Amino acid sequence: MELRTLRYFVAVAEERHFGRAAQRLHMSQPPLSRAIRQLETGLGTTLLHRSPAGVTLTESGHTLLREAKALLEHADRIKATLAKTTITVGILGDNSAAELAKAFRDKHPDVEIRIREADLTDPTCGLRTNQVDIALTRGPFDTNGLKTLVLRQDPIGAVLRADDPLANKTHLTTDDLDDRVWFQFPEGTDEIWQSFWNGGKPRQGPTVRAVQECVQSVLWNGTVGLAPLGHDLGSELRVVAIQDLPPSPVVLAWTKNDALTRAFVETATQVYRST
């Protein structure tokens, strides 16, 4: 039983006339009549009493009309949901978002893009709690249950105040910073994420949630944090390369493989490969 056939039946049942129903459906009457006959044969019951004046519903016809209208309304809601042209993107810590935004707008001008800027407590940007459809974020973090694509790898440096004795070094190791106070993330933060930004070792220091909190803590207190090289943090700060840490990947993460998400992944892949 096809939805199209049910729509034919509803039109005939509501119009009480094959001719008027055919006009409503923008089709000729003979194929409409055949479709209803085939529906009755398939169901093994008579749905309509036919007469020169029109049609009336049998008891089975009344039952099918009620159920068919409910089913078609549900199908229309599903279709509307699937046709939604809105995508919510979570963003955390990458300078290439502007290029990606332009490329995606150019390819999909009718899509509404909603942005959720995440803080440092959730590297998935709300993906696991269904607050976003896809995350443009940084790793490493727990990717269990997620689809991911690494777009780029960025080397990491220590964020230091410009007057710090280590700020003029060409490179450092995590051992050089063992006696320093480091940033901490709130309890419950992804353990892989926390360990990486602590240089792979247990640390002590103030709890932060946002990038600007990190920056201000370095300026005011000399706290040590990590950041990708190449970020402009102002003249009062320096980012010194750390030799013994792996790079931080720029990552796309998502859970649902719908058409709009696939389009976003495809666009991001093209943008990052060209930069």
XYZ file of C-alpha atoms in Angstrom:
275
model
C 0.000 0.000 0.000
C 1.604 3.241 -1.173
C 1.097 6.688 0.325
C 0.144 7.949 -3.128
C -2.717 5.457 -3.301
C -3.914 6.492 0.137
C -3.931 10.124 -1.002
C -6.049 9.078 -3.977
C -8.496 7.326 -1.676
C -8.749 10.276 0.734
C -9.494 12.614 -2.171
C -12.288 10.360 -3.485
C -13.703 9.794 0.003
C -13.771 13.520 0.795
C -15.120 14.616 -2.609
C -17.610 11.706 -2.757
C -17.080 11.748 -6.503
C -14.376 10.307 -8.791
C -14.543 13.182 -11.263
C -14.123 15.902 -8.655
C -11.376 13.905 -6.931
C -9.527 13.533 -10.244
C -9.687 17.293 -10.780
C -8.395 17.877 -7.255
C -5.508 15.485 -7.883
C -4.777 16.935 -11.341
C -5.175 13.564 -13.042
C -7.676 11.834 -15.310
C -10.472 9.729 -13.862
C -9.688 6.239 -15.356
C -6.306 5.730 -13.611
C -7.830 7.040 -10.384
C -10.635 4.510 -10.583
C -8.170 1.721 -11.315
C -6.000 2.709 -8.337
C -8.968 2.548 -5.957
C -10.045 -0.831 -7.371
C -6.525 -2.160 -6.850
C -6.575 -0.809 -3.293
C -9.837 -2.640 -2.551
C -8.473 -5.833 -4.103
C -5.293 -5.575 -2.063
C -7.217 -5.022 1.166
C -9.833 -7.656 0.326
C -12.772 -5.381 1.115
C -15.107 -2.873 -0.542
C -14.352 0.704 0.460
C -16.868 2.610 -1.681
C -20.446 2.172 -2.860
C -20.507 3.554 -6.395
C -23.522 5.155 -8.113
C -24.107 7.591 -11.002
C -24.450 10.381 -8.436
C -21.121 9.650 -6.787
C -19.785 7.403 -4.027
C -20.488 6.693 -0.376
C -18.168 5.065 2.122
C -18.655 1.582 3.437
C -17.851 0.844 7.067
C -14.403 -0.300 5.954
C -14.095 2.902 3.937
C -14.810 5.051 6.997
C -12.171 3.141 8.962
C -9.562 3.490 6.232
C -10.320 7.193 5.768
C -9.682 7.856 9.442
C -6.459 5.824 9.540
C -5.216 7.062 6.160
C -5.591 10.731 7.126
C -3.658 10.141 10.346
C -0.933 8.255 8.473
C -0.630 10.913 5.767
C -0.429 13.699 8.340
C 2.358 11.808 10.083
C 4.172 11.263 6.787
C 3.918 14.973 5.999
C 5.428 15.847 9.388
C 8.320 13.469 8.739
C 8.879 14.987 5.304
C 8.866 18.510 6.744
C 11.346 17.498 9.425
C 13.691 15.902 6.913
C 13.441 18.936 4.662
C 14.511 21.373 7.383
C 17.286 23.588 6.116
C 18.907 24.386 9.440
C 22.226 23.121 10.765
C 23.679 23.936 14.180
C 27.465 24.063 14.295
C 29.475 23.991 17.496
C 32.794 25.818 17.290
C 35.819 25.667 19.555
C 39.217 27.150 18.864
C 39.981 27.423 15.169
C 40.827 30.453 13.033
C 39.616 28.926 9.762
C 35.928 29.045 10.657
C 35.429 32.245 8.632
C 36.659 30.583 5.423
C 34.485 27.558 6.033
C 31.442 29.723 6.762
C 31.825 31.585 3.457
C 32.353 28.395 1.462
C 29.306 26.708 2.995
C 27.102 29.805 2.483
C 28.166 30.013 -1.152
C 27.237 26.380 -1.774
C 24.083 26.311 0.358
C 22.580 29.829 0.414
C 19.174 28.580 1.602
C 20.504 26.814 4.692
C 20.220 28.590 8.031
C 23.439 28.109 9.998
C 23.160 28.355 13.757
C 26.355 28.693 15.761
C 27.078 27.522 19.290
C 30.414 28.739 20.588
C 31.617 26.228 23.147
C 33.803 26.777 26.171
C 36.795 24.681 27.201
C 34.799 22.259 29.336
C 33.315 20.333 26.396
C 35.461 19.664 23.327
C 32.439 18.177 21.529
C 30.671 21.557 21.732
C 27.420 19.969 22.933
C 27.374 17.180 20.357
C 26.732 14.404 22.877
C 23.781 16.302 24.359
C 22.245 17.032 20.927
C 22.834 20.767 21.209
C 24.633 20.816 17.857
C 24.532 18.801 14.646
C 28.267 18.964 14.025
C 31.300 20.291 15.880
C 34.322 22.100 14.452
C 36.646 21.611 17.359
C 40.056 20.549 18.640
C 41.396 17.255 19.863
C 42.344 15.086 21.381
C 39.209 13.986 23.230
C 37.116 10.864 23.712
C 35.633 10.067 20.295
C 33.742 6.953 21.345
C 30.398 6.865 19.515
C 31.273 9.816 17.285
C 32.155 10.113 13.622
C 35.278 12.262 13.243
C 37.495 13.701 10.545
C 40.878 15.311 11.223
C 41.211 18.445 9.099
C 44.610 19.718 10.229
C 47.319 19.172 12.833
C 48.628 22.205 14.770
C 51.854 22.224 16.816
C 51.451 23.359 20.402
C 53.220 25.989 22.478
C 53.244 27.276 26.040
C 51.407 30.555 26.598
C 53.616 32.835 28.716
C 53.640 36.462 29.727
C 56.086 38.493 27.628
C 58.258 39.244 30.672
C 58.488 35.582 31.688
C 62.118 34.328 31.785
C 61.170 31.537 29.371
C 59.272 33.734 26.904
C 62.309 34.382 24.655
C 63.236 30.707 24.282
C 62.910 29.218 20.794
C 61.387 26.062 22.243
C 60.593 24.356 25.539
C 59.726 20.946 26.915
C 57.050 20.112 29.444
C 59.837 19.438 31.969
C 60.801 23.123 31.743
C 57.345 23.981 33.067
C 56.991 21.388 35.820
C 57.386 23.959 38.594
C 54.710 26.254 37.159
C 51.021 26.704 37.932
C 48.849 25.369 35.082
C 45.236 25.816 34.080
C 42.681 23.226 35.148
C 39.277 22.446 33.680
C 36.174 21.818 35.827
C 35.483 18.408 37.299
C 33.820 16.090 34.797
C 35.709 17.471 31.789
C 36.821 14.875 29.242
C 39.907 13.220 30.760
C 41.788 12.858 27.464
C 41.221 16.537 26.735
C 42.271 17.613 30.243
C 45.436 15.494 30.181
C 46.583 16.841 26.819
C 46.240 20.506 27.804
C 48.073 19.762 31.034
C 51.038 18.429 29.091
C 50.267 14.805 29.942
C 50.961 15.209 33.659
C 48.929 15.969 36.788
C 48.998 19.721 37.455
C 47.752 22.212 39.979
C 46.269 25.601 39.216
C 43.156 27.736 38.754
C 40.045 26.353 37.071
C 39.088 28.026 33.788
C 36.232 27.573 31.335
C 36.917 29.998 28.489
C 39.847 31.098 26.343
C 39.705 34.651 27.658
C 39.885 33.374 31.233
C 43.112 31.605 30.266
C 44.541 34.729 28.648
C 43.690 36.938 31.603
C 45.070 34.411 34.074
C 48.415 34.431 32.244
C 48.478 38.233 32.236
C 47.489 38.675 35.862
C 48.983 35.625 37.538
C 51.603 34.170 35.211
C 49.659 30.909 34.913
C 50.920 28.567 32.194
C 48.619 27.236 29.521
C 48.936 25.705 26.084
C 47.749 26.982 22.724
C 48.291 26.179 19.039
C 51.199 28.041 17.489
C 50.301 30.908 15.217
C 47.478 32.354 17.309
C 47.791 36.088 17.895
C 47.254 36.590 21.620
C 48.508 40.171 21.787
C 51.844 41.838 22.454
C 51.848 41.009 26.167
C 51.909 37.262 25.588
C 54.211 34.803 23.883
C 53.539 31.273 22.629
C 56.736 29.209 22.761
C 56.831 25.890 20.918
C 56.881 22.747 23.077
C 58.954 19.967 21.560
C 57.692 16.936 23.456
C 53.942 17.277 22.828
C 52.087 15.979 19.775
C 50.119 18.473 17.679
C 46.491 19.264 18.406
C 44.173 18.190 15.581
C 41.431 20.396 14.201
C 38.515 17.958 14.098
C 35.029 17.678 12.692
C 32.788 15.508 14.876
C 29.214 14.426 14.251
C 26.767 11.619 15.017
C 24.016 11.694 12.384
C 24.775 10.966 8.750
C 22.053 13.128 7.188
C 22.450 14.961 3.874
C 23.091 18.388 5.386
C 25.782 17.089 7.724
C 27.460 15.258 4.844
C 27.414 18.490 2.837
C 29.084 20.331 5.706
C 31.779 17.660 6.031
C 32.427 17.783 2.292
C 32.763 21.579 2.287
C 35.048 21.572 5.325
C 37.280 18.951 3.725
C 37.651 21.084 0.589
C 38.367 24.280 2.548
C 40.998 22.753 4.810
C 42.746 20.914 1.997
C 43.165 24.217 0.154
C 44.634 26.109 3.137
